[in-house]
PDB file of C-alpha atoms (C1' of nucleotides) in Angstrom:
ATOM      1  CA  MET A  78       6.039 -91.125   3.382  1.00  0.00           C
ATOM      2  CA  TYR A  79       2.518 -90.862   2.151  1.00  0.00           C
ATOM      3  CA  ASP A  80       1.890 -88.601  -0.747  1.00  0.00           C
ATOM      4  CA  THR A  81       1.563 -85.143   0.755  1.00  0.00           C
ATOM      5  CA  LYS A  82       0.615 -83.210  -2.317  1.00  0.00           C
ATOM      6  CA  PRO A  83       0.334 -79.514  -1.547  1.00  0.00           C
ATOM      7  CA  VAL A  84      -3.241 -78.359  -1.448  1.00  0.00           C
ATOM      8  CA  SER A  85      -3.968 -74.648  -1.315  1.00  0.00           C
ATOM      9  CA  PRO A  86      -5.750 -73.212   1.706  1.00  0.00           C
ATOM     10  CA  SER A  87      -8.627 -72.269  -0.573  1.00  0.00           C
ATOM     11  CA  GLN A  88      -8.987 -75.829  -1.755  1.00  0.00           C
ATOM     12  CA  ARG A  89      -8.973 -77.172   1.788  1.00  0.00           C
ATOM     13  CA  VAL A  90     -11.607 -74.698   2.880  1.00  0.00           C
ATOM     14  CA  LEU A  91     -13.824 -75.418  -0.106  1.00  0.00           C
ATOM     15  CA  GLN A  92     -13.464 -79.140   0.518  1.00  0.00           C
ATOM     16  CA  LEU A  93     -14.361 -78.797   4.149  1.00  0.00           C
ATOM     17  CA  LEU A  94     -17.451 -76.651   3.754  1.00  0.00           C
ATOM     18  CA  PRO A  95     -19.709 -79.462   2.452  1.00  0.00           C
ATOM     19  CA  LEU A  96     -18.845 -81.529   5.539  1.00  0.00           C
ATOM     20  CA  ILE A  97     -20.545 -79.090   7.876  1.00  0.00           C
ATOM     21  CA  PRO A  98     -23.885 -80.626   8.805  1.00  0.00           C
ATOM     22  CA  ARG A  99     -27.129 -78.829   8.181  1.00  0.00           C
ATOM     23  CA  GLY A 100     -28.173 -76.807  11.196  1.00  0.00           C
ATOM     24  CA  ARG A 101     -24.639 -76.499  12.534  1.00  0.00           C
ATOM     25  CA  VAL A 102     -22.035 -73.764  12.196  1.00  0.00           C
ATOM     26  CA  VAL A 103     -18.282 -73.247  12.532  1.00  0.00           C
ATOM     27  CA  SER A 104     -16.282 -70.117  13.192  1.00  0.00           C
ATOM     28  CA  TYR A 105     -13.686 -68.712  10.832  1.00  0.00           C
ATOM     29  CA  GLY A 106     -11.005 -69.530  13.355  1.00  0.00           C
ATOM     30  CA  GLN A 107     -12.185 -73.105  13.793  1.00  0.00           C
ATOM     31  CA  LEU A 108     -12.227 -73.539  10.038  1.00  0.00           C
ATOM     32  CA  ALA A 109      -8.713 -72.157   9.833  1.00  0.00           C
ATOM     33  CA  ASP A 110      -7.546 -74.617  12.467  1.00  0.00           C
ATOM     34  CA  LEU A 111      -9.169 -77.540  10.679  1.00  0.00           C
ATOM     35  CA  VAL A 112      -7.386 -76.799   7.422  1.00  0.00           C
ATOM     36  CA  GLY A 113      -4.053 -76.374   9.142  1.00  0.00           C
ATOM     37  CA  LEU A 114      -3.910 -72.610   9.365  1.00  0.00           C
ATOM     38  CA  PRO A 115      -4.142 -71.828  13.075  1.00  0.00           C
ATOM     39  CA  GLY A 116      -4.608 -68.186  13.883  1.00  0.00           C
ATOM     40  CA  ARG A 117      -5.506 -67.207  10.357  1.00  0.00           C
ATOM     41  CA  ALA A 118      -9.236 -66.697  10.516  1.00  0.00           C
ATOM     42  CA  ARG A 119      -9.032 -63.635   8.303  1.00  0.00           C
ATOM     43  CA  LEU A 120      -7.603 -65.749   5.551  1.00  0.00           C
ATOM     44  CA  VAL A 121     -10.686 -67.947   5.681  1.00  0.00           C
ATOM     45  CA  GLY A 122     -12.887 -64.889   5.489  1.00  0.00           C
ATOM     46  CA  ARG A 123     -11.069 -63.662   2.434  1.00  0.00           C
ATOM     47  CA  ILE A 124     -11.297 -67.052   0.786  1.00  0.00           C
ATOM     48  CA  LEU A 125     -15.068 -67.109   1.236  1.00  0.00           C
ATOM     49  CA  ARG A 126     -15.290 -63.611  -0.185  1.00  0.00           C
ATOM     50  CA  VAL A 127     -13.104 -64.264  -3.208  1.00  0.00           C
ATOM     51  CA  GLU A 128     -13.775 -67.871  -4.138  1.00  0.00           C
ATOM     52  CA  ASP A 129     -16.927 -68.969  -5.909  1.00  0.00           C
ATOM     53  CA  THR A 130     -18.845 -70.673  -3.126  1.00  0.00           C
ATOM     54  CA  GLY A 131     -21.537 -71.696  -5.576  1.00  0.00           C
ATOM     55  CA  ASN A 132     -23.864 -74.101  -3.814  1.00  0.00           C
ATOM     56  CA  LEU A 133     -21.516 -74.641  -0.889  1.00  0.00           C
ATOM     57  CA  PRO A 134     -22.896 -73.951   2.605  1.00  0.00           C
ATOM     58  CA  TRP A 135     -20.866 -70.775   3.164  1.00  0.00           C
ATOM     59  CA  HIS A 136     -23.629 -69.490   5.427  1.00  0.00           C
ATOM     60  CA  ARG A 137     -22.591 -71.982   8.113  1.00  0.00           C
ATOM     61  CA  VAL A 138     -19.465 -69.954   8.810  1.00  0.00           C
ATOM     62  CA  VAL A 139     -19.854 -67.261  11.446  1.00  0.00           C
ATOM     63  CA  SER A 140     -17.610 -65.310  13.801  1.00  0.00           C
ATOM     64  CA  ALA A 141     -16.324 -66.951  16.979  1.00  0.00           C
ATOM     65  CA  ALA A 142     -18.796 -64.839  18.915  1.00  0.00           C
ATOM     66  CA  GLY A 143     -21.669 -66.348  16.988  1.00  0.00           C
ATOM     67  CA  ARG A 144     -22.398 -63.335  14.854  1.00  0.00           C
ATOM     68  CA  ILE A 145     -22.863 -62.931  11.122  1.00  0.00           C
ATOM     69  CA  SER A 146     -19.789 -61.067   9.948  1.00  0.00           C
ATOM     70  CA  LEU A 147     -21.226 -59.444   6.864  1.00  0.00           C
ATOM     71  CA  PRO A 148     -22.367 -55.828   7.117  1.00  0.00           C
ATOM     72  CA  GLU A 149     -25.624 -55.881   9.034  1.00  0.00           C
ATOM     73  CA  GLY A 150     -28.544 -55.243   6.740  1.00  0.00           C
ATOM     74  CA  SER A 151     -26.643 -56.072   3.554  1.00  0.00           C
ATOM     75  CA  ASP A 152     -27.974 -58.553   1.011  1.00  0.00           C
ATOM     76  CA  GLY A 153     -25.447 -61.145   2.078  1.00  0.00           C
ATOM     77  CA  TRP A 154     -26.342 -60.635   5.702  1.00  0.00           C
ATOM     78  CA  HIS A 155     -30.021 -61.201   5.029  1.00  0.00           C
ATOM     79  CA  GLU A 156     -29.293 -64.238   2.923  1.00  0.00           C
ATOM     80  CA  GLN A 157     -27.024 -65.877   5.485  1.00  0.00           C
ATOM     81  CA  ARG A 158     -29.520 -65.186   8.228  1.00  0.00           C
ATOM     82  CA  GLN A 159     -32.395 -66.631   6.226  1.00  0.00           C
ATOM     83  CA  ARG A 160     -30.473 -69.749   5.287  1.00  0.00           C
ATOM     84  CA  LEU A 161     -29.530 -70.414   8.885  1.00  0.00           C
ATOM     85  CA  LEU A 162     -33.048 -69.816  10.123  1.00  0.00           C
ATOM     86  CA  ALA A 163     -34.294 -72.200   7.435  1.00  0.00           C
ATOM     87  CA  GLU A 164     -32.035 -74.880   8.917  1.00  0.00           C
ATOM     88  CA  GLY A 165     -33.432 -74.381  12.365  1.00  0.00           C
ATOM     89  CA  VAL A 166     -30.650 -72.230  13.749  1.00  0.00           C
ATOM     90  CA  TYR A 167     -32.223 -69.767  16.121  1.00  0.00           C
ATOM     91  CA  ILE A 168     -30.775 -66.300  15.632  1.00  0.00           C
ATOM     92  CA  LYS A 169     -31.622 -63.566  18.041  1.00  0.00           C
ATOM     93  CA  GLY A 170     -30.920 -60.278  16.318  1.00  0.00           C
ATOM     94  CA  ASN A 171     -27.454 -60.729  14.860  1.00  0.00           C
ATOM     95  CA  ARG A 172     -26.350 -63.515  17.120  1.00  0.00           C
ATOM     96  CA  LEU A 173     -26.712 -67.249  17.626  1.00  0.00           C
ATOM     97  CA  ASP A 174     -25.665 -69.537  20.453  1.00  0.00           C
ATOM     98  CA  MET A 175     -22.317 -71.111  19.547  1.00  0.00           C
ATOM     99  CA  ARG A 176     -22.502 -73.478  22.499  1.00  0.00           C
ATOM    100  CA  LYS A 177     -25.584 -74.945  20.926  1.00  0.00           C
ATOM    101  CA  TYR A 178     -24.853 -74.895  17.213  1.00  0.00           C
ATOM    102  CA  GLN A 179     -21.082 -75.170  16.825  1.00  0.00           C
ATOM    103  CA  TRP A 180     -20.105 -78.203  14.805  1.00  0.00           C
ATOM    104  CA  GLN A 181     -17.898 -80.734  16.541  1.00  0.00           C
ATOM    105  CA  PRO A 182     -16.103 -82.571  13.710  1.00  0.00           C
ATOM    106  CA  ASP A 183     -16.604 -86.310  14.038  1.00  0.00           C
ATOM    107  CA  LEU A 184     -14.167 -89.035  13.125  1.00  0.00           C
ATOM    108  CA  VAL A 185     -15.568 -89.480   9.634  1.00  0.00           C
ATOM    109  CA  ALA A 186     -15.138 -85.821   8.893  1.00  0.00           C
ATOM    110  CA  MET A 187     -11.637 -85.815  10.292  1.00  0.00           C
ATOM    111  CA  LEU A 188     -10.653 -88.705   8.039  1.00  0.00           C
ATOM    112  CA  MET A 189     -12.076 -86.897   5.046  1.00  0.00           C
ATOM    113  CA  LEU A 190      -9.910 -83.927   5.879  1.00  0.00           C
ATOM    114  CA  MET A 191      -6.806 -86.023   5.399  1.00  0.00           C
ATOM    115  CA  ASP A 192      -5.627 -86.724   1.896  1.00  0.00           C
ATOM    116  CA  HIS A 193      -7.231 -89.915   0.694  1.00  0.00           C
TER     117      HIS A 193
ATOM    118  C1'  DT B 688       7.889 -50.676  -2.303  1.00  0.00           C
ATOM    119  C1'  DT B 689       5.002 -49.126   1.218  1.00  0.00           C
ATOM    120  C1'  DT B 690       0.567 -48.535   3.147  1.00  0.00           C
ATOM    121  C1'  DC B 691      -4.097 -49.694   3.760  1.00  0.00           C
ATOM    122  C1'  DT B 692      -7.788 -52.820   4.392  1.00  0.00           C
ATOM    123  C1'  DG B 693     -10.436 -56.328   5.933  1.00  0.00           C
ATOM    124  C1'  DA B 694     -16.807 -62.220   5.874  1.00  0.00           C
ATOM    125  C1'  DC B 695     -11.408 -62.546  12.382  1.00  0.00           C
ATOM    126  C1'  DG B 696      -9.633 -63.963  17.167  1.00  0.00           C
ATOM    127  C1'  DC B 697      -7.768 -63.323  21.617  1.00  0.00           C
ATOM    128  C1'  DC B 698      -6.803 -60.775  25.648  1.00  0.00           C
ATOM    129  C1'  DG B 699      -6.985 -57.069  28.836  1.00  0.00           C
ATOM    130  C1'  DT B 700      -9.930 -53.175  30.518  1.00  0.00           C
TER     131       DT B 700
ATOM    132  C1'  DG C 669     -21.316 -57.796  27.366  1.00  0.00           C
ATOM    133  C1'  DA C 670     -18.864 -53.909  24.864  1.00  0.00           C
ATOM    134  C1'  DC C 671     -14.471 -51.792  23.327  1.00  0.00           C
ATOM    135  C1'  DG C 672      -9.847 -51.113  22.093  1.00  0.00           C
ATOM    136  C1'  DG C 673      -5.458 -52.876  20.730  1.00  0.00           C
ATOM    137  C1'  DC C 674      -2.674 -55.951  18.479  1.00  0.00           C
ATOM    138  C1'  DG C 675      -1.406 -60.058  15.600  1.00  0.00           C
ATOM    139  C1'  DC C 676      -2.220 -62.149  11.221  1.00  0.00           C
ATOM    140  C1'  DC C 677      -1.326 -61.760   5.902  1.00  0.00           C
ATOM    141  C1'  DA C 678      -2.893 -61.597   0.942  1.00  0.00           C
ATOM    142  C1'  DG C 679      -4.480 -58.259  -2.401  1.00  0.00           C
ATOM    143  C1'  DA C 680      -5.424 -53.562  -3.785  1.00  0.00           C
ATOM    144  C1'  DA C 681      -4.140 -48.809  -4.106  1.00  0.00           C
TER     145       DA C 681
END
DNA sequence: TTTCTGACGCCGT
DNA sequence: GACGGCGCCAGAA
């Protein structure tokens, strides 16, 4: 078989984040699915909270309903909102249109998700 | 060890 | 849409 070295969920998530195009978003659940953890959206949320996201585009992760999941009005909430607006993502109040902005992973991205 | 707590999602009112 | 309930599961208390 091919070398299937175990990669932690955190690693997978952190590796996937940079692949999300500017101006697009993904939901926690979608991200969980993409890294092989179906049904574990909360885990993704915890990873983003705990891990050092540094200059990664963590702001492109929103709830499946298209809402910013941080406490409304908090620093993080304002920051995520501003970053998305800066990328051209129209946010009405605390919500954006997932049908319009949700990222559909392309073939290149899918290949990058697999171990090289 | 047990219980509680979430950057969540899905499904049925 | 909005809400409530339940499943999920790793850390913290």
